[in-house]
Amino acid sequence: MVTQVAALDAGLLLVLDTALGATAAAAAVAAKADDAVVLEALLCLRNLVANFPGSRAVVGLVATPPLLPPPAPRDSVLDKLLHVWKAAAQSTGEVHVACTEVLKVVTLYAEARSHLCKAGLAALWMVNQRSSATPGSKDGGGGGGGGGVAPGVRMRLLVELLRNFTYGEDGQVHVLKTPGTVTVLVELLAARWPTVRTAALEVLCNLVSAREAKSHFAADECLLPNLSAVLTSSPSNPQALRLALWLVWSLACDSEKLKAALRFHRIPELLDGLLRGQLAS
């Protein structure tokens, strides 16, 4: 902790800003961010913001560093991090994963969430998610720094980023207002990786508390069939089952339309079967 404070006082954010800025500029031209220097900068950044008392480091990330005199355009460290993240989206390497891990931490802070909402994080997340789901994504040797990362791990990190982002009400509203995001999350309930399915459930449970959520959920034709499949296949996964049950209860609460849809998809019968199975065991 003392080392982190000393690093901030010594201007570490300015050093990281320079490293990320150089990479972002190169990425705009070459569409690749595979420099080992940026990976080290990202790892330093992750260590700096993780478990740091208060939000001093995050405030430094969203502030515009006074490196260039006006009227030269100046991005914050967080802006440059997003540039690198977007440029590395087509890779399966460590730079993209490191960017996602840093964003997972900073989105827990209101200052960073507000900045990321303005930057259109949900739309950028959609681009990254589509790239991650594409079988032909470049391997780690072709860009993105370091060796390739397993698709399930990368997808899980991306969904966990959105989970952290939607802990805040501003993040929930931003995600719901971004077209297609709910549809992708519902599709991920059928992902072949259990950890991804669980993370998608966590995001949906965060979103369902938002005022605008019920209309989005009611309009998605795949939500209840996929949720039924989760309930059927999750008795051995207590966390996923708990989240699915919470989501069912939240959907039914104060919505006659969704209650009717739940009955149509025979969700009450599924719940009754699960209860009988628990009592029998």
Tab-separated table of N, CA, C and O in Angstrom, residues 122-219:
chain	number	residue	atom	x	y	z
A	122	ALA	N	-20.695	0.256	-23.294
A	122	ALA	CA	-21.512	-0.900	-23.696
A	122	ALA	C	-21.351	-1.209	-25.181
A	122	ALA	O	-21.286	-2.372	-25.579
A	123	ALA	N	-21.283	-0.173	-26.012
A	123	ALA	CA	-21.078	-0.390	-27.446
A	123	ALA	C	-19.700	-0.991	-27.711
A	123	ALA	O	-19.553	-1.901	-28.537
A	124	LEU	N	-18.684	-0.496	-27.002
A	124	LEU	CA	-17.345	-1.077	-27.129
A	124	LEU	C	-17.335	-2.520	-26.639
A	124	LEU	O	-16.653	-3.375	-27.217
A	125	TRP	N	-18.076	-2.788	-25.570
A	125	TRP	CA	-18.172	-4.155	-25.047
A	125	TRP	C	-18.773	-5.080	-26.096
A	125	TRP	O	-18.317	-6.219	-26.256
A	126	MET	N	-19.770	-4.601	-26.827
A	126	MET	CA	-20.394	-5.416	-27.868
A	126	MET	C	-19.378	-5.783	-28.949
A	126	MET	O	-19.342	-6.917	-29.420
A	127	VAL	N	-18.541	-4.815	-29.328
A	127	VAL	CA	-17.504	-5.077	-30.329
A	127	VAL	C	-16.540	-6.142	-29.824
A	127	VAL	O	-16.185	-7.088	-30.542
A	128	ASN	N	-16.112	-6.000	-28.573
A	128	ASN	CA	-15.189	-6.973	-27.986
A	128	ASN	C	-15.833	-8.342	-27.856
A	128	ASN	O	-15.190	-9.369	-28.105
A	129	GLN	N	-17.108	-8.378	-27.465
A	129	GLN	CA	-17.790	-9.658	-27.295
A	129	GLN	C	-17.928	-10.383	-28.632
A	129	GLN	O	-17.694	-11.585	-28.717
A	130	ARG	N	-18.286	-9.652	-29.672
A	130	ARG	CA	-18.416	-10.273	-30.991
A	130	ARG	C	-17.074	-10.823	-31.467
A	130	ARG	O	-17.005	-11.906	-32.039
A	131	SER	N	-16.008	-10.063	-31.230
A	131	SER	CA	-14.678	-10.521	-31.631
A	131	SER	C	-14.280	-11.768	-30.855
A	131	SER	O	-13.691	-12.699	-31.396
A	132	SER	N	-14.625	-11.780	-29.568
A	132	SER	CA	-14.276	-12.921	-28.729
A	132	SER	C	-15.043	-14.164	-29.146
A	132	SER	O	-14.538	-15.287	-29.018
A	133	ALA	N	-16.261	-13.984	-29.673
A	133	ALA	CA	-17.090	-15.119	-30.072
A	133	ALA	C	-16.782	-15.598	-31.484
A	133	ALA	O	-17.318	-16.620	-31.917
A	134	THR	N	-15.926	-14.870	-32.213
A	134	THR	CA	-15.608	-15.237	-33.587
A	134	THR	C	-14.506	-16.273	-33.614
A	134	THR	O	-13.412	-16.025	-33.090
A	135	PRO	N	-14.736	-17.448	-34.184
A	135	PRO	CA	-13.709	-18.495	-34.201
A	135	PRO	C	-12.429	-18.072	-34.896
A	135	PRO	O	-11.359	-18.539	-34.555
A	136	GLY	N	-12.507	-17.137	-35.849
A	136	GLY	CA	-11.332	-16.754	-36.610
A	136	GLY	C	-10.522	-15.638	-36.006
A	136	GLY	O	-9.709	-15.028	-36.700
A	137	SER	N	-10.731	-15.295	-34.730
A	137	SER	CA	-9.947	-14.237	-34.111
A	137	SER	C	-8.475	-14.574	-34.179
A	137	SER	O	-8.066	-15.720	-34.107
A	138	LYS	N	-7.672	-13.502	-34.292
A	138	LYS	CA	-6.230	-13.712	-34.384
A	138	LYS	C	-5.697	-14.357	-33.117
A	138	LYS	O	-6.180	-14.109	-32.017
A	139	ASP	N	-4.640	-15.145	-33.278
A	139	ASP	CA	-4.026	-15.723	-32.086
A	139	ASP	C	-3.092	-14.716	-31.467
A	139	ASP	O	-2.846	-13.652	-31.987
A	140	GLY	N	-2.593	-15.086	-30.280
A	140	GLY	CA	-1.774	-14.150	-29.528
A	140	GLY	C	-0.528	-13.740	-30.243
A	140	GLY	O	0.003	-12.667	-30.018
A	141	GLY	N	0.023	-14.579	-31.123
A	141	GLY	CA	1.245	-14.219	-31.809
A	141	GLY	C	1.030	-13.169	-32.868
A	141	GLY	O	1.982	-12.518	-33.303
A	142	GLY	N	-0.223	-12.968	-33.335
A	142	GLY	CA	-0.474	-12.003	-34.384
A	142	GLY	C	-0.821	-10.631	-33.874
A	142	GLY	O	-0.979	-9.696	-34.634
A	143	GLY	N	-0.939	-10.446	-32.611
A	143	GLY	CA	-1.285	-9.152	-32.054
A	143	GLY	C	-1.894	-9.326	-30.699
A	143	GLY	O	-2.411	-10.357	-30.362
A	144	GLY	N	-1.872	-8.265	-29.895
A	144	GLY	CA	-2.506	-8.313	-28.590
A	144	GLY	C	-1.559	-8.678	-27.491
A	144	GLY	O	-1.918	-8.669	-26.335
A	145	GLY	N	-0.303	-8.977	-27.792
A	145	GLY	CA	0.695	-9.162	-26.753
A	145	GLY	C	0.599	-10.493	-26.063
A	145	GLY	O	-0.402	-10.841	-25.470
A	146	GLY	N	1.590	-11.323	-26.133
A	146	GLY	CA	1.627	-12.565	-25.387
A	146	GLY	C	0.857	-13.667	-26.062
A	146	GLY	O	0.297	-13.529	-27.134
A	147	GLY	N	0.840	-14.831	-25.448
A	147	GLY	CA	0.175	-15.985	-26.024
A	147	GLY	C	-1.327	-15.861	-25.976
A	147	GLY	O	-1.886	-14.991	-25.336
A	148	GLY	N	-1.987	-16.759	-26.718
A	148	GLY	CA	-3.434	-16.728	-26.765
A	148	GLY	C	-4.057	-17.118	-25.447
A	148	GLY	O	-3.485	-17.867	-24.658
A	149	VAL	N	-5.259	-16.574	-25.200
A	149	VAL	CA	-6.004	-16.848	-23.976
A	149	VAL	C	-7.232	-17.667	-24.364
A	149	VAL	O	-7.876	-17.389	-25.375
A	150	ALA	N	-7.567	-18.674	-23.592
A	150	ALA	CA	-8.697	-19.551	-23.892
A	150	ALA	C	-9.977	-18.741	-24.080
A	150	ALA	O	-10.243	-17.807	-23.309
A	151	PRO	N	-10.785	-19.060	-25.102
A	151	PRO	CA	-11.999	-18.286	-25.383
A	151	PRO	C	-12.949	-18.185	-24.185
A	151	PRO	O	-13.530	-17.129	-23.948
A	152	GLY	N	-13.095	-19.281	-23.438
A	152	GLY	CA	-13.982	-19.244	-22.286
A	152	GLY	C	-13.522	-18.278	-21.218
A	152	GLY	O	-14.324	-17.579	-20.589
A	153	VAL	N	-12.206	-18.202	-21.012
A	153	VAL	CA	-11.649	-17.274	-20.019
A	153	VAL	C	-11.876	-15.833	-20.461
A	153	VAL	O	-12.298	-14.969	-19.683
A	154	ARG	N	-11.598	-15.585	-21.731
A	154	ARG	CA	-11.760	-14.227	-22.248
A	154	ARG	C	-13.215	-13.780	-22.188
A	154	ARG	O	-13.527	-12.659	-21.786
A	155	MET	N	-14.130	-14.677	-22.585
A	155	MET	CA	-15.548	-14.344	-22.546
A	155	MET	C	-16.017	-14.100	-21.119
A	155	MET	O	-16.781	-13.170	-20.846
A	156	ARG	N	-15.557	-14.932	-20.190
A	156	ARG	CA	-15.947	-14.751	-18.782
A	156	ARG	C	-15.499	-13.396	-18.267
A	156	ARG	O	-16.266	-12.689	-17.592
A	157	LEU	N	-14.279	-13.000	-18.565
A	157	LEU	CA	-13.777	-11.703	-18.111
A	157	LEU	C	-14.601	-10.556	-18.681
A	157	LEU	O	-14.906	-9.578	-17.984
A	158	LEU	N	-14.983	-10.681	-19.949
A	158	LEU	CA	-15.790	-9.629	-20.573
A	158	LEU	C	-17.154	-9.505	-19.893
A	158	LEU	O	-17.635	-8.395	-19.628
A	159	VAL	N	-17.785	-10.639	-19.596
A	159	VAL	CA	-19.105	-10.584	-18.953
A	159	VAL	C	-18.965	-10.091	-17.511
A	159	VAL	O	-19.816	-9.340	-17.019
A	160	GLU	N	-17.896	-10.472	-16.840
A	160	GLU	CA	-17.671	-9.984	-15.474
A	160	GLU	C	-17.422	-8.480	-15.464
A	160	GLU	O	-17.779	-7.792	-14.497
A	161	LEU	N	-16.815	-7.953	-16.525
A	161	LEU	CA	-16.660	-6.504	-16.647
A	161	LEU	C	-18.028	-5.835	-16.668
A	161	LEU	O	-18.271	-4.848	-15.949
A	162	LEU	N	-18.940	-6.366	-17.476
A	162	LEU	CA	-20.283	-5.790	-17.537
A	162	LEU	C	-21.024	-5.987	-16.213
A	162	LEU	O	-21.826	-5.133	-15.824
A	163	ARG	N	-20.762	-7.093	-15.532
A	163	ARG	CA	-21.369	-7.303	-14.205
A	163	ARG	C	-20.954	-6.188	-13.251
A	163	ARG	O	-21.790	-5.577	-12.577
A	164	ASN	N	-19.660	-5.890	-13.181
A	164	ASN	CA	-19.185	-4.836	-12.291
A	164	ASN	C	-19.737	-3.478	-12.698
A	164	ASN	O	-20.082	-2.640	-11.858
A	165	PHE	N	-19.814	-3.249	-14.006
A	165	PHE	CA	-20.317	-1.977	-14.530
A	165	PHE	C	-21.771	-1.763	-14.138
A	165	PHE	O	-22.195	-0.631	-13.869
A	166	THR	N	-22.563	-2.834	-14.083
A	166	THR	CA	-23.989	-2.713	-13.789
A	166	THR	C	-24.310	-2.801	-12.308
A	166	THR	O	-25.494	-2.839	-11.946
A	167	TYR	N	-23.301	-2.810	-11.458
A	167	TYR	CA	-23.578	-2.667	-10.028
A	167	TYR	C	-24.117	-1.270	-9.739
A	167	TYR	O	-24.849	-1.070	-8.767
A	168	GLY	N	-23.741	-0.302	-10.557
A	168	GLY	CA	-24.214	1.067	-10.387
A	168	GLY	C	-25.440	1.338	-11.244
A	168	GLY	O	-25.579	0.806	-12.346
A	169	GLU	N	-26.331	2.188	-10.759
A	169	GLU	CA	-27.556	2.496	-11.506
A	169	GLU	C	-27.234	3.156	-12.842
A	169	GLU	O	-27.904	2.885	-13.852
A	170	ASP	N	-26.199	4.013	-12.881
A	170	ASP	CA	-25.840	4.654	-14.140
A	170	ASP	C	-25.365	3.625	-15.159
A	170	ASP	O	-25.686	3.725	-16.358
A	171	GLY	N	-24.650	2.603	-14.703
A	171	GLY	CA	-24.226	1.543	-15.600
A	171	GLY	C	-25.394	0.724	-16.119
A	171	GLY	O	-25.438	0.343	-17.295
A	172	GLN	N	-26.382	0.467	-15.257
A	172	GLN	CA	-27.567	-0.286	-15.678
A	172	GLN	C	-28.316	0.455	-16.779
A	172	GLN	O	-28.669	-0.133	-17.809
A	173	VAL	N	-28.547	1.737	-16.570
A	173	VAL	CA	-29.283	2.534	-17.553
A	173	VAL	C	-28.519	2.584	-18.873
A	173	VAL	O	-29.098	2.447	-19.953
A	174	HIS	N	-27.201	2.756	-18.780
A	174	HIS	CA	-26.377	2.832	-19.992
A	174	HIS	C	-26.458	1.533	-20.796
A	174	HIS	O	-26.616	1.559	-22.026
A	175	VAL	N	-26.381	0.408	-20.128
A	175	VAL	CA	-26.436	-0.887	-20.823
A	175	VAL	C	-27.801	-1.094	-21.458
A	175	VAL	O	-27.919	-1.535	-22.608
A	176	LEU	N	-28.868	-0.778	-20.740
A	176	LEU	CA	-30.214	-0.972	-21.277
A	176	LEU	C	-30.495	-0.066	-22.473
A	176	LEU	O	-31.271	-0.419	-23.364
A	177	LYS	N	-29.850	1.079	-22.510
A	177	LYS	CA	-30.060	2.008	-23.616
A	177	LYS	C	-29.210	1.666	-24.838
A	177	LYS	O	-29.393	2.276	-25.898
A	178	THR	N	-28.282	0.726	-24.689
A	178	THR	CA	-27.424	0.335	-25.810
A	178	THR	C	-28.081	-0.823	-26.550
A	178	THR	O	-28.210	-1.916	-26.003
A	179	PRO	N	-28.506	-0.610	-27.789
A	179	PRO	CA	-29.250	-1.648	-28.517
A	179	PRO	C	-28.459	-2.955	-28.639
A	179	PRO	O	-27.264	-2.951	-28.918
A	180	GLY	N	-29.156	-4.051	-28.388
A	180	GLY	CA	-28.573	-5.368	-28.590
A	180	GLY	C	-27.865	-5.973	-27.396
A	180	GLY	O	-27.576	-7.180	-27.397
A	181	THR	N	-27.604	-5.179	-26.375
A	181	THR	CA	-26.829	-5.700	-25.242
A	181	THR	C	-27.596	-6.771	-24.474
A	181	THR	O	-27.041	-7.820	-24.130
A	182	VAL	N	-28.877	-6.516	-24.194
A	182	VAL	CA	-29.690	-7.509	-23.476
A	182	VAL	C	-29.796	-8.792	-24.294
A	182	VAL	O	-29.704	-9.906	-23.753
A	183	THR	N	-29.955	-8.660	-25.595
A	183	THR	CA	-30.049	-9.837	-26.469
A	183	THR	C	-28.795	-10.701	-26.367
A	183	THR	O	-28.879	-11.935	-26.270
A	184	VAL	N	-27.627	-10.063	-26.375
A	184	VAL	CA	-26.363	-10.807	-26.270
A	184	VAL	C	-26.278	-11.505	-24.921
A	184	VAL	O	-25.870	-12.674	-24.833
A	185	LEU	N	-26.657	-10.819	-23.858
A	185	LEU	CA	-26.605	-11.419	-22.519
A	185	LEU	C	-27.535	-12.622	-22.412
A	185	LEU	O	-27.178	-13.643	-21.807
A	186	VAL	N	-28.705	-12.521	-23.015
A	186	VAL	CA	-29.642	-13.651	-23.005
A	186	VAL	C	-29.057	-14.823	-23.778
A	186	VAL	O	-29.164	-15.984	-23.361
A	187	GLU	N	-28.415	-14.535	-24.911
A	187	GLU	CA	-27.773	-15.598	-25.687
A	187	GLU	C	-26.675	-16.288	-24.873
A	187	GLU	O	-26.471	-17.504	-24.993
A	188	LEU	N	-25.991	-15.516	-24.040
A	188	LEU	CA	-24.902	-16.085	-23.243
A	188	LEU	C	-25.405	-17.023	-22.144
A	188	LEU	O	-24.611	-17.775	-21.567
A	189	LEU	N	-26.700	-16.995	-21.864
A	189	LEU	CA	-27.265	-17.980	-20.925
A	189	LEU	C	-27.145	-19.392	-21.484
A	189	LEU	O	-27.238	-20.370	-20.741
A	190	ALA	N	-26.958	-19.490	-22.796
A	190	ALA	CA	-26.797	-20.796	-23.440
A	190	ALA	C	-25.352	-21.057	-23.837
A	190	ALA	O	-25.087	-21.978	-24.622
A	191	ALA	N	-24.421	-20.274	-23.312
A	191	ALA	CA	-23.004	-20.474	-23.634
A	191	ALA	C	-22.538	-21.837	-23.145
A	191	ALA	O	-23.074	-22.387	-22.181
A	192	ARG	N	-21.514	-22.382	-23.807
A	192	ARG	CA	-21.070	-23.723	-23.417
A	192	ARG	C	-20.180	-23.724	-22.186
A	192	ARG	O	-19.838	-24.790	-21.684
A	193	TRP	N	-19.813	-22.526	-21.685
A	193	TRP	CA	-18.966	-22.448	-20.495
A	193	TRP	C	-19.838	-22.095	-19.290
A	193	TRP	O	-20.469	-21.038	-19.260
A	194	PRO	N	-19.894	-22.938	-18.265
A	194	PRO	CA	-20.732	-22.653	-17.090
A	194	PRO	C	-20.406	-21.325	-16.416
A	194	PRO	O	-21.314	-20.627	-15.950
A	195	THR	N	-19.127	-20.954	-16.371
A	195	THR	CA	-18.760	-19.692	-15.726
A	195	THR	C	-19.308	-18.499	-16.485
A	195	THR	O	-19.664	-17.481	-15.887
A	196	VAL	N	-19.380	-18.605	-17.805
A	196	VAL	CA	-19.945	-17.518	-18.616
A	196	VAL	C	-21.444	-17.427	-18.378
A	196	VAL	O	-22.007	-16.327	-18.240
A	197	ARG	N	-22.127	-18.577	-18.317
A	197	ARG	CA	-23.569	-18.569	-18.050
A	197	ARG	C	-23.858	-17.932	-16.700
A	197	ARG	O	-24.797	-17.129	-16.562
A	198	THR	N	-23.067	-18.275	-15.704
A	198	THR	CA	-23.275	-17.717	-14.365
A	198	THR	C	-23.040	-16.209	-14.365
A	198	THR	O	-23.809	-15.447	-13.769
A	199	ALA	N	-21.983	-15.761	-15.037
A	199	ALA	CA	-21.688	-14.327	-15.097
A	199	ALA	C	-22.799	-13.574	-15.824
A	199	ALA	O	-23.183	-12.465	-15.422
A	200	ALA	N	-23.351	-14.175	-16.899
A	200	ALA	CA	-24.459	-13.533	-17.618
A	200	ALA	C	-25.688	-13.412	-16.719
A	200	ALA	O	-26.404	-12.396	-16.744
A	201	LEU	N	-25.956	-14.430	-15.917
A	201	LEU	CA	-27.057	-14.357	-14.952
A	201	LEU	C	-26.850	-13.219	-13.957
A	201	LEU	O	-27.799	-12.509	-13.598
A	202	GLU	N	-25.611	-13.038	-13.515
A	202	GLU	CA	-25.320	-11.960	-12.564
A	202	GLU	C	-25.625	-10.597	-13.176
A	202	GLU	O	-26.186	-9.716	-12.515
A	203	VAL	N	-25.260	-10.411	-14.448
A	203	VAL	CA	-25.549	-9.133	-15.112
A	203	VAL	C	-27.055	-8.921	-15.235
A	203	VAL	O	-27.573	-7.835	-14.933
A	204	LEU	N	-27.780	-9.941	-15.648
A	204	LEU	CA	-29.228	-9.819	-15.802
A	204	LEU	C	-29.900	-9.539	-14.462
A	204	LEU	O	-30.875	-8.773	-14.393
A	205	CYS	N	-29.388	-10.142	-13.393
A	205	CYS	CA	-29.939	-9.866	-12.053
A	205	CYS	C	-29.675	-8.423	-11.644
A	205	CYS	O	-30.500	-7.805	-10.952
A	206	ASN	N	-28.536	-7.868	-12.055
A	206	ASN	CA	-28.268	-6.452	-11.789
A	206	ASN	C	-29.233	-5.567	-12.582
A	206	ASN	O	-29.769	-4.585	-12.061
A	207	LEU	N	-29.437	-5.915	-13.843
A	207	LEU	CA	-30.248	-5.076	-14.726
A	207	LEU	C	-31.731	-5.092	-14.358
A	207	LEU	O	-32.427	-4.090	-14.546
A	208	VAL	N	-32.221	-6.216	-13.843
A	208	VAL	CA	-33.659	-6.360	-13.631
A	208	VAL	C	-34.183	-5.372	-12.595
A	208	VAL	O	-35.391	-5.089	-12.553
A	209	SER	N	-33.298	-4.826	-11.771
A	209	SER	CA	-33.742	-3.855	-10.764
A	209	SER	C	-33.954	-2.462	-11.349
A	209	SER	O	-34.527	-1.593	-10.689
A	210	ALA	N	-33.489	-2.226	-12.571
A	210	ALA	CA	-33.660	-0.922	-13.204
A	210	ALA	C	-35.102	-0.738	-13.668
A	210	ALA	O	-35.778	-1.700	-14.057
A	211	ARG	N	-35.554	0.495	-13.672
A	211	ARG	CA	-36.944	0.786	-14.012
A	211	ARG	C	-37.278	0.366	-15.442
A	211	ARG	O	-38.383	-0.101	-15.722
A	212	GLU	N	-36.327	0.550	-16.351
A	212	GLU	CA	-36.587	0.277	-17.763
A	212	GLU	C	-36.425	-1.190	-18.133
A	212	GLU	O	-36.693	-1.585	-19.277
A	213	ALA	N	-35.990	-2.019	-17.188
A	213	ALA	CA	-35.573	-3.383	-17.535
A	213	ALA	C	-36.723	-4.274	-17.994
A	213	ALA	O	-36.578	-5.047	-18.942
A	214	LYS	N	-37.875	-4.195	-17.319
A	214	LYS	CA	-38.957	-5.147	-17.591
A	214	LYS	C	-39.390	-5.115	-19.065
A	214	LYS	O	-39.664	-6.163	-19.669
A	215	SER	N	-39.452	-3.926	-19.647
A	215	SER	CA	-39.882	-3.833	-21.049
A	215	SER	C	-38.871	-4.489	-21.976
A	215	SER	O	-39.240	-5.148	-22.959
A	216	HIS	N	-37.571	-4.332	-21.669
A	216	HIS	CA	-36.533	-4.973	-22.478
A	216	HIS	C	-36.608	-6.490	-22.354
A	216	HIS	O	-36.492	-7.214	-23.354
A	217	PHE	N	-36.808	-6.978	-21.143
A	217	PHE	CA	-36.855	-8.419	-20.917
A	217	PHE	C	-38.102	-9.036	-21.539
A	217	PHE	O	-38.058	-10.130	-22.108
A	218	ALA	N	-39.227	-8.332	-21.426
A	218	ALA	CA	-40.472	-8.856	-21.985
A	218	ALA	C	-40.404	-8.958	-23.504
A	218	ALA	O	-41.066	-9.812	-24.104
A	219	ALA	N	-39.599	-8.100	-24.122
A	219	ALA	CA	-39.510	-8.088	-25.592
A	219	ALA	C	-38.563	-9.149	-26.137
A	219	ALA	O	-38.556	-9.403	-27.344
